[in-house]
């Protein structure tokens, strides 16, 4: 029973940003520029969920919260969902399937090129999250592939950094978070080992 409530709560927390966007859509509270607002909000939540996915491993291992590990895949898939919706908003609503314009954007705007690259890397991670696919891979290959999530998060931060025009404090903050999470997984991470939990698998 406790596990069910916990699972439902995690699901609700992951879906909350999307439900809020939908609610604001119905009440007409998506600001004067709704497309830009939705595009940016979904991108930001994509990046936040990517950071959260990375943080889960660390919290489970060093924060003595091994139960968190059972939600890592779900949180990672929500990151994928937010980034996919972000991309769909860009393709369907902002550019109305104008593929020539989109191709020009990808070629001419480095932040779009990097965003697309990050999305392309995210797809195989989402596909191999399915148990049936995971079982077909060796655990070593699976782990190696899923380490790409760090690179994807870094690309997400660069994408964000390149697109902001004046105040770079927010992308720099996310960059700092990703670097700390990455450093904690490197040999440097042994500094945290005191509270390590061997039961939690990487
Ligand atoms: C892992 C992949 C991605 C992440 C984490 C990500 C994240 C973000 C973030 C954090 C923002 C800024 C939000 C804000 O200003 O509050 C943003 C904006 C944006 N992203 Fe992405 N994004 C990704 C992929 C993509 C892709 C694939 C595209 C489209 C090809 C794209 C197009 C845009 C656009 C057009 C903006 C708004 C630019 C503007 O308003 O000037 N992003 N994204």
CSV table of N, CA and C in Angstrom, one decimal, residues 11-147:
chain,number,residue,atom,x,y,z
A,11,UNK,N,4.6,9.9,-9.6
A,11,UNK,CA,4.0,10.1,-10.9
A,11,UNK,C,3.4,11.5,-11.0
A,12,UNK,N,2.7,11.8,-9.9
A,12,UNK,CA,2.0,13.1,-9.9
A,12,UNK,C,3.0,14.3,-9.9
A,13,UNK,N,4.0,14.1,-9.2
A,13,UNK,CA,5.1,15.2,-9.1
A,13,UNK,C,5.7,15.4,-10.5
A,14,UNK,N,6.0,14.2,-11.2
A,14,UNK,CA,6.6,14.3,-12.5
A,14,UNK,C,5.6,15.0,-13.5
A,15,UNK,N,4.4,14.6,-13.4
A,15,UNK,CA,3.4,15.2,-14.3
A,15,UNK,C,3.0,16.6,-14.0
A,16,UNK,N,3.2,17.0,-12.8
A,16,UNK,CA,2.7,18.3,-12.3
A,16,UNK,C,3.0,19.5,-13.3
A,17,UNK,N,4.3,19.7,-13.7
A,17,UNK,CA,4.6,20.8,-14.6
A,17,UNK,C,3.7,20.8,-15.9
A,18,UNK,N,3.5,19.6,-16.4
A,18,UNK,CA,2.7,19.5,-17.7
A,18,UNK,C,1.3,19.8,-17.4
A,19,UNK,N,0.8,19.3,-16.2
A,19,UNK,CA,-0.6,19.5,-15.9
A,19,UNK,C,-0.9,21.0,-15.7
A,20,UNK,N,0.2,21.7,-15.1
A,20,UNK,CA,0.1,23.1,-14.9
A,20,UNK,C,0.0,23.9,-16.2
A,21,UNK,N,0.9,23.5,-17.1
A,21,UNK,CA,0.8,24.1,-18.5
A,21,UNK,C,-0.5,24.0,-19.1
A,22,UNK,N,-1.1,22.8,-19.0
A,22,UNK,CA,-2.4,22.5,-19.6
A,22,UNK,C,-3.5,23.4,-18.9
A,23,UNK,N,-3.4,23.4,-17.5
A,23,UNK,CA,-4.4,24.2,-16.8
A,23,UNK,C,-4.3,25.7,-17.2
A,24,UNK,N,-3.0,26.2,-17.3
A,24,UNK,CA,-2.9,27.6,-17.7
A,24,UNK,C,-3.4,27.8,-19.1
A,25,UNK,N,-3.3,26.8,-20.0
A,25,UNK,CA,-3.8,26.9,-21.3
A,25,UNK,C,-5.3,27.1,-21.3
A,26,UNK,N,-6.0,26.3,-20.4
A,26,UNK,CA,-7.4,26.4,-20.3
A,26,UNK,C,-7.9,27.7,-19.8
A,27,UNK,N,-7.1,28.2,-18.8
A,27,UNK,CA,-7.6,29.5,-18.1
A,27,UNK,C,-7.0,30.7,-18.9
A,28,UNK,N,-6.2,30.5,-20.0
A,28,UNK,CA,-5.7,31.6,-20.7
A,28,UNK,C,-4.6,32.4,-20.0
A,29,UNK,N,-3.8,31.6,-19.2
A,29,UNK,CA,-2.8,32.3,-18.4
A,29,UNK,C,-1.4,32.0,-18.9
A,30,UNK,N,-1.3,31.7,-20.2
A,30,UNK,CA,0.1,31.4,-20.8
A,30,UNK,C,0.8,32.6,-21.3
A,31,UNK,N,0.7,33.7,-20.6
A,31,UNK,CA,1.3,35.0,-21.0
A,31,UNK,C,0.9,35.5,-22.3
A,32,UNK,N,1.5,36.7,-22.7
A,32,UNK,CA,1.1,37.3,-24.0
A,32,UNK,C,1.7,36.5,-25.2
A,33,UNK,N,2.8,35.8,-24.9
A,33,UNK,CA,3.4,35.0,-26.0
A,33,UNK,C,3.3,33.5,-25.6
A,34,UNK,N,2.1,32.9,-25.7
A,34,UNK,CA,2.0,31.5,-25.2
A,34,UNK,C,2.9,30.5,-25.8
A,35,UNK,N,3.2,30.6,-27.1
A,35,UNK,CA,4.1,29.6,-27.8
A,35,UNK,C,5.5,29.6,-27.2
A,36,UNK,N,6.0,30.9,-27.1
A,36,UNK,CA,7.4,31.0,-26.5
A,36,UNK,C,7.4,30.5,-25.0
A,37,UNK,N,6.3,30.8,-24.3
A,37,UNK,CA,6.2,30.4,-22.9
A,37,UNK,C,6.3,28.9,-22.8
A,38,UNK,N,5.4,28.2,-23.6
A,38,UNK,CA,5.3,26.8,-23.5
A,38,UNK,C,6.6,26.1,-23.9
A,39,UNK,N,7.2,26.6,-25.0
A,39,UNK,CA,8.4,26.1,-25.5
A,39,UNK,C,9.5,26.2,-24.5
A,40,UNK,N,9.6,27.4,-23.9
A,40,UNK,CA,10.7,27.6,-22.9
A,40,UNK,C,10.5,26.8,-21.6
A,41,UNK,N,9.2,26.7,-21.2
A,41,UNK,CA,8.9,26.0,-19.9
A,41,UNK,C,9.2,24.5,-20.1
A,42,UNK,N,8.8,24.0,-21.2
A,42,UNK,CA,9.0,22.5,-21.5
A,42,UNK,C,10.5,22.2,-21.5
A,43,UNK,N,11.3,23.2,-22.2
A,43,UNK,CA,12.7,23.0,-22.3
A,43,UNK,C,13.4,23.0,-20.9
A,44,UNK,N,12.9,23.9,-20.1
A,44,UNK,CA,13.4,24.1,-18.7
A,44,UNK,C,13.1,22.8,-17.9
A,45,UNK,N,11.9,22.3,-18.0
A,45,UNK,CA,11.6,21.1,-17.2
A,45,UNK,C,12.3,19.9,-17.8
A,46,UNK,N,12.6,19.9,-19.1
A,46,UNK,CA,13.4,18.8,-19.6
A,46,UNK,C,14.8,18.8,-19.0
A,47,UNK,N,15.4,20.0,-18.9
A,47,UNK,CA,16.7,20.1,-18.2
A,47,UNK,C,16.6,19.7,-16.8
A,48,UNK,N,15.6,20.2,-16.1
A,48,UNK,CA,15.5,19.9,-14.6
A,48,UNK,C,15.3,18.4,-14.4
A,49,UNK,N,14.5,17.8,-15.2
A,49,UNK,CA,14.4,16.3,-15.0
A,49,UNK,C,15.6,15.5,-15.4
A,50,UNK,N,16.4,16.1,-16.3
A,50,UNK,CA,17.7,15.4,-16.6
A,50,UNK,C,18.6,15.5,-15.4
A,51,UNK,N,18.6,16.7,-14.8
A,51,UNK,CA,19.4,16.9,-13.6
A,51,UNK,C,18.9,16.0,-12.5
A,52,UNK,N,17.6,15.9,-12.4
A,52,UNK,CA,17.0,15.1,-11.3
A,52,UNK,C,17.4,13.6,-11.5
A,53,UNK,N,17.4,13.1,-12.8
A,53,UNK,CA,17.8,11.7,-13.1
A,53,UNK,C,19.2,11.5,-12.6
A,54,UNK,N,20.1,12.4,-12.8
A,54,UNK,CA,21.5,12.3,-12.4
A,54,UNK,C,21.5,12.3,-10.8
A,55,UNK,N,20.7,13.2,-10.2
A,55,UNK,CA,20.8,13.4,-8.8
A,55,UNK,C,20.3,12.1,-8.0
A,56,UNK,N,19.3,11.4,-8.7
A,56,UNK,CA,18.7,10.3,-8.0
A,56,UNK,C,19.8,9.2,-7.7
A,57,UNK,N,20.6,8.9,-8.6
A,57,UNK,CA,21.7,7.9,-8.4
A,57,UNK,C,22.5,8.3,-7.2
A,58,UNK,N,22.9,9.6,-7.1
A,58,UNK,CA,23.7,10.1,-6.1
A,58,UNK,C,23.0,10.1,-4.7
A,59,UNK,N,21.8,10.5,-4.7
A,59,UNK,CA,21.0,10.6,-3.5
A,59,UNK,C,20.8,9.1,-2.9
A,60,UNK,N,20.5,8.2,-3.9
A,60,UNK,CA,20.2,6.8,-3.5
A,60,UNK,C,21.5,6.2,-2.8
A,61,UNK,N,22.6,6.5,-3.5
A,61,UNK,CA,23.9,5.9,-3.1
A,61,UNK,C,24.5,6.5,-1.8
A,62,UNK,N,24.6,7.9,-1.8
A,62,UNK,CA,25.3,8.5,-0.7
A,62,UNK,C,24.3,9.1,0.3
A,63,UNK,N,23.0,9.3,-0.1
A,63,UNK,CA,22.1,9.9,0.9
A,63,UNK,C,21.3,8.8,1.6
A,64,UNK,N,21.7,7.6,1.5
A,64,UNK,CA,21.0,6.5,2.1
A,64,UNK,C,19.5,6.4,1.8
A,65,UNK,N,19.2,6.6,0.5
A,65,UNK,CA,17.8,6.5,0.0
A,65,UNK,C,17.7,5.5,-1.1
A,66,UNK,N,18.1,4.3,-0.9
A,66,UNK,CA,18.1,3.3,-2.0
A,66,UNK,C,16.8,3.1,-2.7
A,67,UNK,N,15.7,3.4,-2.0
A,67,UNK,CA,14.3,3.2,-2.6
A,67,UNK,C,14.2,4.1,-3.8
A,68,UNK,N,14.9,5.3,-3.8
A,68,UNK,CA,14.8,6.2,-4.9
A,68,UNK,C,15.1,5.6,-6.3
A,69,UNK,N,16.0,4.6,-6.2
A,69,UNK,CA,16.5,3.9,-7.5
A,69,UNK,C,15.3,3.4,-8.3
A,70,UNK,N,14.3,2.9,-7.6
A,70,UNK,CA,13.2,2.3,-8.3
A,70,UNK,C,12.4,3.3,-9.2
A,71,UNK,N,12.7,4.6,-8.9
A,71,UNK,CA,12.0,5.7,-9.7
A,71,UNK,C,12.9,6.4,-10.7
A,72,UNK,N,14.2,5.9,-10.8
A,72,UNK,CA,15.1,6.6,-11.7
A,72,UNK,C,14.7,6.5,-13.2
A,73,UNK,N,14.3,5.3,-13.6
A,73,UNK,CA,13.9,5.1,-14.9
A,73,UNK,C,12.7,6.0,-15.3
A,74,UNK,N,11.7,6.1,-14.3
A,74,UNK,CA,10.5,6.9,-14.6
A,74,UNK,C,10.9,8.3,-14.7
A,75,UNK,N,11.8,8.8,-13.8
A,75,UNK,CA,12.1,10.2,-13.9
A,75,UNK,C,12.9,10.5,-15.2
A,76,UNK,N,13.7,9.6,-15.6
A,76,UNK,CA,14.5,9.7,-16.9
A,76,UNK,C,13.5,9.8,-18.0
A,77,UNK,N,12.5,8.9,-18.0
A,77,UNK,CA,11.5,8.9,-19.1
A,77,UNK,C,10.7,10.2,-19.1
A,78,UNK,N,10.4,10.8,-17.9
A,78,UNK,CA,9.8,12.1,-17.9
A,78,UNK,C,10.6,13.2,-18.5
A,79,UNK,N,11.9,13.1,-18.3
A,79,UNK,CA,12.9,14.0,-18.9
A,79,UNK,C,12.7,13.9,-20.4
A,80,UNK,N,12.7,12.7,-20.9
A,80,UNK,CA,12.6,12.5,-22.3
A,80,UNK,C,11.2,13.0,-22.8
A,81,UNK,N,10.2,12.8,-22.0
A,81,UNK,CA,8.8,13.3,-22.4
A,81,UNK,C,8.8,14.8,-22.5
A,82,UNK,N,9.4,15.5,-21.6
A,82,UNK,CA,9.4,17.0,-21.6
A,82,UNK,C,10.3,17.5,-22.8
A,83,UNK,N,11.4,16.9,-23.0
A,83,UNK,CA,12.2,17.3,-24.1
A,83,UNK,C,11.5,17.1,-25.5
A,84,UNK,N,10.8,15.9,-25.6
A,84,UNK,CA,10.1,15.6,-26.8
A,84,UNK,C,9.0,16.6,-27.0
A,85,UNK,N,8.3,16.9,-26.0
A,85,UNK,CA,7.2,17.9,-26.1
A,85,UNK,C,7.7,19.3,-26.5
A,86,UNK,N,8.9,19.6,-25.9
A,86,UNK,CA,9.6,20.9,-26.2
A,86,UNK,C,10.0,20.9,-27.7
A,87,UNK,N,10.5,19.8,-28.2
A,87,UNK,CA,10.8,19.7,-29.7
A,87,UNK,C,9.6,19.7,-30.5
A,88,UNK,N,8.5,19.1,-30.1
A,88,UNK,CA,7.2,19.1,-30.8
A,88,UNK,C,6.6,20.5,-30.9
A,89,UNK,N,6.8,21.2,-29.8
A,89,UNK,CA,6.2,22.6,-29.8
A,89,UNK,C,7.0,23.4,-30.8
A,90,UNK,N,8.3,23.2,-30.9
A,90,UNK,CA,9.1,23.9,-31.8
A,90,UNK,C,8.7,23.5,-33.3
A,91,UNK,N,8.6,22.2,-33.6
A,91,UNK,CA,8.3,21.8,-34.9
A,91,UNK,C,6.9,22.1,-35.3
A,92,UNK,N,5.9,21.7,-34.5
A,92,UNK,CA,4.5,21.7,-34.9
A,92,UNK,C,3.9,23.1,-34.7
A,93,UNK,N,4.2,23.8,-33.5
A,93,UNK,CA,3.5,25.0,-33.3
A,93,UNK,C,4.3,26.2,-33.7
A,94,UNK,N,5.6,26.3,-33.3
A,94,UNK,CA,6.4,27.4,-33.7
A,94,UNK,C,6.7,27.5,-35.2
A,95,UNK,N,7.0,26.3,-35.8
A,95,UNK,CA,7.4,26.3,-37.2
A,95,UNK,C,6.4,25.6,-38.1
A,96,UNK,N,5.3,25.2,-37.6
A,96,UNK,CA,4.2,24.6,-38.4
A,96,UNK,C,4.7,23.6,-39.5
A,97,UNK,N,5.6,22.7,-39.1
A,97,UNK,CA,6.2,21.7,-40.0
A,97,UNK,C,6.9,22.3,-41.2
A,98,UNK,N,7.4,23.5,-41.1
A,98,UNK,CA,8.2,24.1,-42.2
A,98,UNK,C,9.6,23.5,-42.2
A,99,UNK,N,9.8,22.3,-42.8
A,99,UNK,CA,11.0,21.6,-42.7
A,99,UNK,C,12.2,22.4,-43.3
A,100,UNK,N,12.0,23.2,-44.3
A,100,UNK,CA,13.1,24.0,-44.9
A,100,UNK,C,13.6,25.0,-43.9
A,101,UNK,N,12.6,25.6,-43.2
A,101,UNK,CA,13.0,26.6,-42.2
A,101,UNK,C,13.7,25.9,-41.0
A,102,UNK,N,13.2,24.8,-40.6
A,102,UNK,CA,13.8,24.0,-39.5
A,102,UNK,C,15.2,23.6,-39.8
A,103,UNK,N,15.4,23.1,-41.1
A,103,UNK,CA,16.7,22.7,-41.5
A,103,UNK,C,17.7,23.9,-41.5
A,104,UNK,N,17.2,25.1,-41.9
A,104,UNK,CA,18.1,26.3,-41.9
A,104,UNK,C,18.4,26.6,-40.5
A,105,UNK,N,17.4,26.5,-39.6
A,105,UNK,CA,17.7,26.8,-38.2
A,105,UNK,C,18.7,25.8,-37.6
A,106,UNK,N,18.6,24.5,-37.9
A,106,UNK,CA,19.6,23.6,-37.4
A,106,UNK,C,21.0,23.9,-37.9
A,107,UNK,N,21.1,24.3,-39.2
A,107,UNK,CA,22.4,24.6,-39.8
A,107,UNK,C,23.0,25.9,-39.3
A,108,UNK,N,22.1,26.9,-39.1
A,108,UNK,CA,22.6,28.2,-38.8
A,108,UNK,C,22.7,28.6,-37.3
A,109,UNK,N,21.9,28.0,-36.5
A,109,UNK,CA,21.8,28.4,-35.1
A,109,UNK,C,22.5,27.3,-34.2
A,110,UNK,N,23.7,27.6,-33.7
A,110,UNK,CA,24.4,26.5,-33.0
A,110,UNK,C,23.6,26.0,-31.8
A,111,UNK,N,22.7,26.8,-31.2
A,111,UNK,CA,22.0,26.3,-30.0
A,111,UNK,C,20.9,25.3,-30.5
A,112,UNK,N,20.4,25.4,-31.7
A,112,UNK,CA,19.4,24.4,-32.2
A,112,UNK,C,20.2,23.2,-32.6
A,113,UNK,N,21.4,23.3,-33.2
A,113,UNK,CA,22.2,22.2,-33.6
A,113,UNK,C,22.5,21.3,-32.4
A,114,UNK,N,22.9,22.0,-31.3
A,114,UNK,CA,23.2,21.3,-30.1
A,114,UNK,C,22.0,20.6,-29.4
A,115,UNK,N,20.9,21.4,-29.5
A,115,UNK,CA,19.6,20.8,-28.9
A,115,UNK,C,19.2,19.6,-29.7
A,116,UNK,N,19.3,19.6,-31.0
A,116,UNK,CA,18.9,18.5,-31.8
A,116,UNK,C,19.9,17.3,-31.5
A,117,UNK,N,21.2,17.6,-31.4
A,117,UNK,CA,22.1,16.5,-31.1
A,117,UNK,C,21.8,15.9,-29.7
A,118,UNK,N,21.4,16.7,-28.8
A,118,UNK,CA,21.1,16.2,-27.4
A,118,UNK,C,19.9,15.3,-27.5
A,119,UNK,N,18.9,15.7,-28.3
A,119,UNK,CA,17.7,14.9,-28.5
A,119,UNK,C,18.0,13.6,-29.2
A,120,UNK,N,18.8,13.6,-30.2
A,120,UNK,CA,19.2,12.4,-30.9
A,120,UNK,C,19.9,11.4,-30.0
A,121,UNK,N,20.7,11.9,-29.1
A,121,UNK,CA,21.3,11.0,-28.1
A,121,UNK,C,20.4,10.5,-27.1
A,122,UNK,N,19.3,11.3,-26.8
A,122,UNK,CA,18.4,10.9,-25.8
A,122,UNK,C,17.5,9.7,-26.2
A,123,UNK,N,17.2,9.7,-27.5
A,123,UNK,CA,16.3,8.6,-28.1
A,123,UNK,C,16.7,7.2,-27.7
A,124,UNK,N,18.0,6.8,-28.0
A,124,UNK,CA,18.4,5.5,-27.7
A,124,UNK,C,18.3,5.2,-26.2
A,125,UNK,N,18.5,6.2,-25.4
A,125,UNK,CA,18.4,5.9,-23.9
A,125,UNK,C,16.9,5.6,-23.6
A,126,UNK,N,16.0,6.3,-24.2
A,126,UNK,CA,14.6,6.1,-23.9
A,126,UNK,C,14.2,4.7,-24.4
A,127,UNK,N,14.6,4.3,-25.6
A,127,UNK,CA,14.3,3.0,-26.2
A,127,UNK,C,14.8,1.9,-25.3
A,128,UNK,N,16.1,2.0,-24.9
A,128,UNK,CA,16.7,0.9,-24.2
A,128,UNK,C,16.3,0.9,-22.7
A,129,UNK,N,15.4,1.8,-22.3
A,129,UNK,CA,14.9,1.8,-20.9
A,129,UNK,C,13.8,0.7,-20.8
A,130,UNK,N,13.2,0.3,-21.9
A,130,UNK,CA,12.2,-0.7,-21.8
A,130,UNK,C,12.8,-2.0,-21.4
A,131,UNK,N,12.2,-2.7,-20.4
A,131,UNK,CA,12.8,-4.0,-19.9
A,131,UNK,C,13.1,-5.0,-21.0
A,132,UNK,N,12.2,-5.1,-22.0
A,132,UNK,CA,12.4,-6.1,-23.0
A,132,UNK,C,13.7,-5.8,-23.8
A,133,UNK,N,14.0,-4.5,-24.1
A,133,UNK,CA,15.2,-4.2,-24.8
A,133,UNK,C,16.4,-4.3,-23.9
A,134,UNK,N,16.2,-3.9,-22.7
A,134,UNK,CA,17.3,-3.9,-21.7
A,134,UNK,C,17.9,-5.3,-21.5
A,135,UNK,N,16.9,-6.3,-21.5
A,135,UNK,CA,17.3,-7.7,-21.3
A,135,UNK,C,18.2,-8.2,-22.4
A,136,UNK,N,18.0,-7.6,-23.6
A,136,UNK,CA,18.7,-8.1,-24.8
A,136,UNK,C,20.2,-7.6,-24.8
A,137,UNK,N,20.5,-6.6,-23.9
A,137,UNK,CA,21.8,-6.0,-23.9
A,137,UNK,C,22.6,-6.5,-22.8
A,138,UNK,N,23.9,-6.5,-22.9
A,138,UNK,CA,24.8,-6.9,-21.8
A,138,UNK,C,24.7,-5.7,-20.8
A,139,UNK,N,24.7,-6.0,-19.4
A,139,UNK,CA,24.6,-4.9,-18.4
A,139,UNK,C,25.7,-3.9,-18.6
A,140,UNK,N,26.9,-4.3,-19.1
A,140,UNK,CA,28.0,-3.4,-19.3
A,140,UNK,C,27.7,-2.4,-20.4
A,141,UNK,N,27.2,-3.0,-21.5
A,141,UNK,CA,26.9,-2.1,-22.7
A,141,UNK,C,25.7,-1.1,-22.3
A,142,UNK,N,24.8,-1.6,-21.5
A,142,UNK,CA,23.6,-0.8,-21.1
A,142,UNK,C,24.1,0.4,-20.3
A,143,UNK,N,25.0,0.0,-19.3
A,143,UNK,CA,25.5,1.1,-18.4
A,143,UNK,C,26.3,2.1,-19.2
A,144,UNK,N,27.1,1.6,-20.1
A,144,UNK,CA,28.0,2.5,-20.9
A,144,UNK,C,27.1,3.5,-21.7
A,145,UNK,N,26.1,2.9,-22.3
A,145,UNK,CA,25.2,3.7,-23.2
A,145,UNK,C,24.5,4.8,-22.3
A,146,UNK,N,24.0,4.4,-21.1
A,146,UNK,CA,23.2,5.3,-20.3
A,146,UNK,C,24.1,6.3,-19.6
A,147,UNK,N,25.4,6.2,-19.6
A,147,UNK,CA,26.3,7.2,-19.1
A,147,UNK,C,26.2,8.5,-20.0
